[in-house]
Each structure stands twice: as structure tokens, then as C-alpha cells.
Coordinates of C-alpha atoms and ligand atoms in Angstrom, one line a residue:
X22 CA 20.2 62.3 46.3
X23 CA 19.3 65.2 48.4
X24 CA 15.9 66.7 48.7
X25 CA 15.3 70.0 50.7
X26 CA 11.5 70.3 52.0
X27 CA 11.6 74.4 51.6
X28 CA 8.9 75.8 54.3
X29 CA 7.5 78.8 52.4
X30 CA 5.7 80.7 55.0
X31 CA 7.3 83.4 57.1
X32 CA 4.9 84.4 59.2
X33 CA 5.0 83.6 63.2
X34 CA 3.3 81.1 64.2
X35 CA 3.1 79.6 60.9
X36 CA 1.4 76.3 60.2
X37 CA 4.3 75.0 57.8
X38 CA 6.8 74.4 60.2
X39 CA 4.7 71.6 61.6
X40 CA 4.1 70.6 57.7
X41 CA 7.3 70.7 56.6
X42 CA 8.3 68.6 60.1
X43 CA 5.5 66.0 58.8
X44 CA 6.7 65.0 55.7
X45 CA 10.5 65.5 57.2
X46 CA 9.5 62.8 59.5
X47 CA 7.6 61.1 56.6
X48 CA 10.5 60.6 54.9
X49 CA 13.2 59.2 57.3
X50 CA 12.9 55.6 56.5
X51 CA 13.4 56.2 52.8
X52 CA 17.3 55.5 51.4
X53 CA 17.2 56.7 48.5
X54 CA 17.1 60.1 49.3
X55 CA 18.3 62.1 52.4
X56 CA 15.5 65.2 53.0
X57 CA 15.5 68.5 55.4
X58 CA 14.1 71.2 55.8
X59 CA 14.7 74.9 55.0
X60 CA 12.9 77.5 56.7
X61 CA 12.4 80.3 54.0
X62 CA 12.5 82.5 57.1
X63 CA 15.7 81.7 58.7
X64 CA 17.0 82.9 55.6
X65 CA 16.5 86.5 55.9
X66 CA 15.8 87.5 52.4
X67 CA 15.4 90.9 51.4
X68 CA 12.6 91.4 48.8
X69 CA 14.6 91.0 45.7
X70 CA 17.4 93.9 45.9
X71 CA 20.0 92.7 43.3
X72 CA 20.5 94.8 40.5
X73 CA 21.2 91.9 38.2
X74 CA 18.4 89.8 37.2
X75 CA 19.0 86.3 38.8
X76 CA 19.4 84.4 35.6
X77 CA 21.8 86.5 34.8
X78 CA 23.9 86.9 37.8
X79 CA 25.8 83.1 37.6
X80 CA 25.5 83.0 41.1
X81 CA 27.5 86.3 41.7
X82 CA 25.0 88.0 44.3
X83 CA 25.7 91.4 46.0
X84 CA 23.6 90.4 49.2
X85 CA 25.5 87.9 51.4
X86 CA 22.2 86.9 52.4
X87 CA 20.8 86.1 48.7
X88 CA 24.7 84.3 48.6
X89 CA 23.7 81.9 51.4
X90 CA 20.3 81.0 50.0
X91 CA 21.8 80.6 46.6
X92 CA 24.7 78.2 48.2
X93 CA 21.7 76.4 50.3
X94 CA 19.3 75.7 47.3
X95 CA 22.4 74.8 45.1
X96 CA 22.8 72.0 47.5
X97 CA 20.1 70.1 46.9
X98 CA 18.9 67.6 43.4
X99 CA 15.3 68.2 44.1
X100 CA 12.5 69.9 46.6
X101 CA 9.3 69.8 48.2
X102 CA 7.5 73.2 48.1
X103 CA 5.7 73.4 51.1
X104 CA 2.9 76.0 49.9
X105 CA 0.7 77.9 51.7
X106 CA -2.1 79.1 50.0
X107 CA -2.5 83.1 50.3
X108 CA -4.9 85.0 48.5
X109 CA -5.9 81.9 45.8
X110 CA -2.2 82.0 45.4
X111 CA 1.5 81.5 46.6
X112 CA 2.8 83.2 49.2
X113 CA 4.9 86.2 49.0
X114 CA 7.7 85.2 51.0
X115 CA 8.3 82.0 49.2
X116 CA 7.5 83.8 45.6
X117 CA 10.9 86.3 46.7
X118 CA 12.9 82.9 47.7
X119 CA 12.2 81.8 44.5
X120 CA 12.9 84.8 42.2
X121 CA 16.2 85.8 43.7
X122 CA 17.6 82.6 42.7
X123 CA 17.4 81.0 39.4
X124 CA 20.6 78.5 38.0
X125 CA 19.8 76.8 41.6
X126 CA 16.4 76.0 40.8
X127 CA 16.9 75.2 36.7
X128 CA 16.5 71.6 35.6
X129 CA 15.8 70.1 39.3
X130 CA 12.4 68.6 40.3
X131 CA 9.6 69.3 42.6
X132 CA 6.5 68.2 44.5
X133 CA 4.2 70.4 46.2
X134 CA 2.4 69.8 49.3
X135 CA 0.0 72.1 49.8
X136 CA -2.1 73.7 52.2
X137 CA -4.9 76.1 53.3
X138 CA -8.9 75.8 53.9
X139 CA -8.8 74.2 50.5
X140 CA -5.9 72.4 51.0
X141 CA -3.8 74.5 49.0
X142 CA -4.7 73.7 45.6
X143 CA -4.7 77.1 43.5
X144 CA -1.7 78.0 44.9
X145 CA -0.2 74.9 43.8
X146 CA -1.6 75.3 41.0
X147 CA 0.5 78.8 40.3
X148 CA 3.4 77.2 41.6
X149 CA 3.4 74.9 38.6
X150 CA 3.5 77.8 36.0
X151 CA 6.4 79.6 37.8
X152 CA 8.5 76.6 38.6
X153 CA 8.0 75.4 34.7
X154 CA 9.8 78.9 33.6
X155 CA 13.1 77.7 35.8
X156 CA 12.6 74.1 33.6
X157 CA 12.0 72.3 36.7
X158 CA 10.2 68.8 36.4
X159 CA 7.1 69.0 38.8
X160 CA 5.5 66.1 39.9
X161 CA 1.7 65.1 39.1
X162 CA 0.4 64.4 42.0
X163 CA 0.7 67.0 44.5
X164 CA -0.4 66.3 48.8
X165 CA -3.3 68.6 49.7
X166 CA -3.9 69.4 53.6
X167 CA -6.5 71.3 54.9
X168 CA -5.6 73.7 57.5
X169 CA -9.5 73.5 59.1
X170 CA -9.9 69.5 59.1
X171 CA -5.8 68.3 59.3
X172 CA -5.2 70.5 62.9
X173 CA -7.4 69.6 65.4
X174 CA -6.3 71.6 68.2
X175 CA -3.7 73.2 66.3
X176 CA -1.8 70.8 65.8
X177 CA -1.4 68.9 62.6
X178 CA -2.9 65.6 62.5
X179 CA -3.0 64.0 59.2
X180 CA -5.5 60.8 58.4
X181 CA -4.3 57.6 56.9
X182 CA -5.3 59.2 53.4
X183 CA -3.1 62.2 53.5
X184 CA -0.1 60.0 54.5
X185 CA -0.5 57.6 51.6
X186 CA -1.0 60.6 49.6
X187 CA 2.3 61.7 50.8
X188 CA 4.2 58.7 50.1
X189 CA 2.7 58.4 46.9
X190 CA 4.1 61.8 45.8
X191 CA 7.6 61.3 47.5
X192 CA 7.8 57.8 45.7
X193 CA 7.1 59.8 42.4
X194 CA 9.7 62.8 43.4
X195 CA 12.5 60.3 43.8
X196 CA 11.6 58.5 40.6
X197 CA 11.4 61.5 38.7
X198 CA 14.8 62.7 40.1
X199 CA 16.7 59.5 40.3
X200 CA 16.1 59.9 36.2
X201 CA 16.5 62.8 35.4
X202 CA 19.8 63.2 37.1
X203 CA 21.5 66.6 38.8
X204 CA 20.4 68.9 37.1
X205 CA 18.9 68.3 33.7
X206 CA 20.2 71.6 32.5
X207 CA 23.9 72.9 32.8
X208 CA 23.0 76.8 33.3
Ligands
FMN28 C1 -2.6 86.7 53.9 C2 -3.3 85.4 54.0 C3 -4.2 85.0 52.9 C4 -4.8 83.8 52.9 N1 -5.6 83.5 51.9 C5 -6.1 82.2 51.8 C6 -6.7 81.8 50.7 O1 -6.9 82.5 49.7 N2 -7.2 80.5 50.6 C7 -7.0 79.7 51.7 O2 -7.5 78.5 51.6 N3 -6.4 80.0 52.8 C8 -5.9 81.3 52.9 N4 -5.3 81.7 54.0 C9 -5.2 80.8 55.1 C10 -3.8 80.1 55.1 O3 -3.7 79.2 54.1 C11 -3.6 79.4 56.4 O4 -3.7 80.4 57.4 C12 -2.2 78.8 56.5 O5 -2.0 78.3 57.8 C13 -1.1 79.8 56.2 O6 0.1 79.2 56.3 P1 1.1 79.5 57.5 O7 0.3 79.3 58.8 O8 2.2 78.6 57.4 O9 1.5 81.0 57.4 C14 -4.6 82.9 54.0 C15 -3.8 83.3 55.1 C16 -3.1 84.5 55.0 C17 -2.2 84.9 56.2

């Protein structure tokens, strides 16, 4: 089983790369599943610039960047959304990631950890409403860390709380994936 921890923040300096490393880092002992992480911004993407609508494309993109990102996400049974929280929502760049894909995404499941000053819950939130129209299988519990109490210094330091928290919703994304199987949905 492969999971891909998808870092959905762009933007220099971002806080999610040290998120994404956290639960990267989380996860190493587990054998069920192997887990890394994609960095939406290494990745390139245009803001969607295919003429055909992702779902129905069947994976025959015009932009060799969308082609790599589709080929990446492919890759992988299940994710972890790491969400920033922009605007009481998702963030743009990760929004994009999503859209130009679809068949990659259909039928696979996902946990959220989010974050923010409110530790990311509305945009989580709105991630479970756009995720459910690709018939992805999100999990219940979700991690929430808060960008003004989890980095002291700047640098991400999360309690005893937020890690069980995080265990608890890995243990629950392998369950769920383990039986549902890869994919759900031949599309
Ligand atoms: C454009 C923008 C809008 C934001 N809006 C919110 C918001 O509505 N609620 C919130 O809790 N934090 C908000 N924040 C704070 C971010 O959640 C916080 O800066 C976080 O670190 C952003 O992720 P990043 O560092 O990985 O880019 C916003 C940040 C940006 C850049």
C-alpha cells in the first residue's frame, strides 16, 4: 500500500513542508503502508489549461506537466491532504492540483491534516465536499494543527495530543484503504 502525504501550499516559506515532513516522519515505523511526500509546488502546474475536462481526458493530457502529476498521483492507493486553510477555505494551489486530475483521484481514500490559526478546520471541511465528487472515501477524524500554538519559534512542535491524534487518523486511513482495495472504482 502506498500513501502520498500531498503538501498543498505553494507559497515560499510555507509551513506545510515542515507538516508534511511531521507526519512523513510519523509514519516510518508503520508496515503496512509506505508514505512520501509530494510537494504540490515542485510540480509546476499551470492553473488548469487543458481543453478537455479531466474526467474526460482518460489520462491523455496536453501539458507534460499535468502528465507527470497525473502519472505521480496515479501511483499512489490513498493520501493525506495536507491543507492549509486560506480564506475559511482550501488553498488555491492545491484546489488546481486537484481539478486537473480526476481518474487518479476516483475511488482512493483520504485523511486531512489540517492547519491554520484554527487549525484548519473549515478548510477541511470543503475539502470533504470536493474530494466526495471524485468518490473518494475520506476518513472521520481529521489532525488539526494550529499554526500560532504548534510553532514555537517557527518551527513545528507538536504536543503529545496532536501526535496521538495523528496516529489515530493514520491507523483509520490504512484501515479504510486496506478495505476498500486500489481503487474502489475502475474509471
Ligand atoms: C492567503 C492567505 C489566507 C489565509 N487565510 C486564513 C484563514 O482564513 N484562516 C486561518 O486560520 N488562517 C489563514 N491563513 C493563515 C495560514 O493558514 C497560515 O499562514 C499557514 O501557515 C499557511 O500555510 P503555508 O505556510 O503552508 O502556506 C491565511 C494565509 C494566507 C497566505
Amino acid at each position: 500500500m502506498k500513501i502520498a502525504i500531498i503538501v498543498g501550499s505553494t507559497r515560499p516559506g510555507r509551513l506545510g513542508s515542515q507538516v508534511g515532513a511531521w507526519v512523513a516522519a510519523h509514519a516510518t515505523d508503520r508496515d503496512e503502508a509506505t508514505f512520501e511526500v509530494l510537494e504540490v509546488a515542485d510540480f509546476g502546474l499551470s492553473l488548469l489549461d487543458e481543453a478537455t475536462i479531466p474526467g474526460a481526458a482518460d489520462r491523455e493530457y496536453e501539458n507534460p506537466r499535468t502528465r507527470e502529476w497525473s502519472t505521480a498521483v496515479d501511483s499512489y492507493d490513498g493520501f493525506v491532504f495536507v491543507a492549509p486553510e486560506y480564506n475559511h477555505s482550501v488553498s488555491a494551489a492545491m484546489k488546481n492540483a486537484f481539478d486537473v486530475l480526476y481518474p487518479e483521484w476516483a475511488g482512493k481514500t483520504v485523511a486531512f491534516v489540517g492547519y491554520g490559526a484554527s487549525g484548519g478546520i473549515r478548510a477541511v471541511e470543503h475539502w470533504r465536499g470536493i474530494v466526495a465528487n471524485a468518490s473518494m472515501f475520506a476518513t472521520r477524524n481529521q489532525v488539526a494543527v494550529n499554526t500560532l500554538t504548534d510553532f514555537p519559534g517557527g518551527e513545528l512542535a507538536p504536543s503529545d495530543r496532536l501526535a496521538a491524534d495523528l496516529t489515530g487518523v493514520l491507523d483509520e486511513l490504512v484501515t479504510l484503504t486496506s478495505r476498500i482495495g486500489s481503487p474502489a472504482l475502475a474509471i
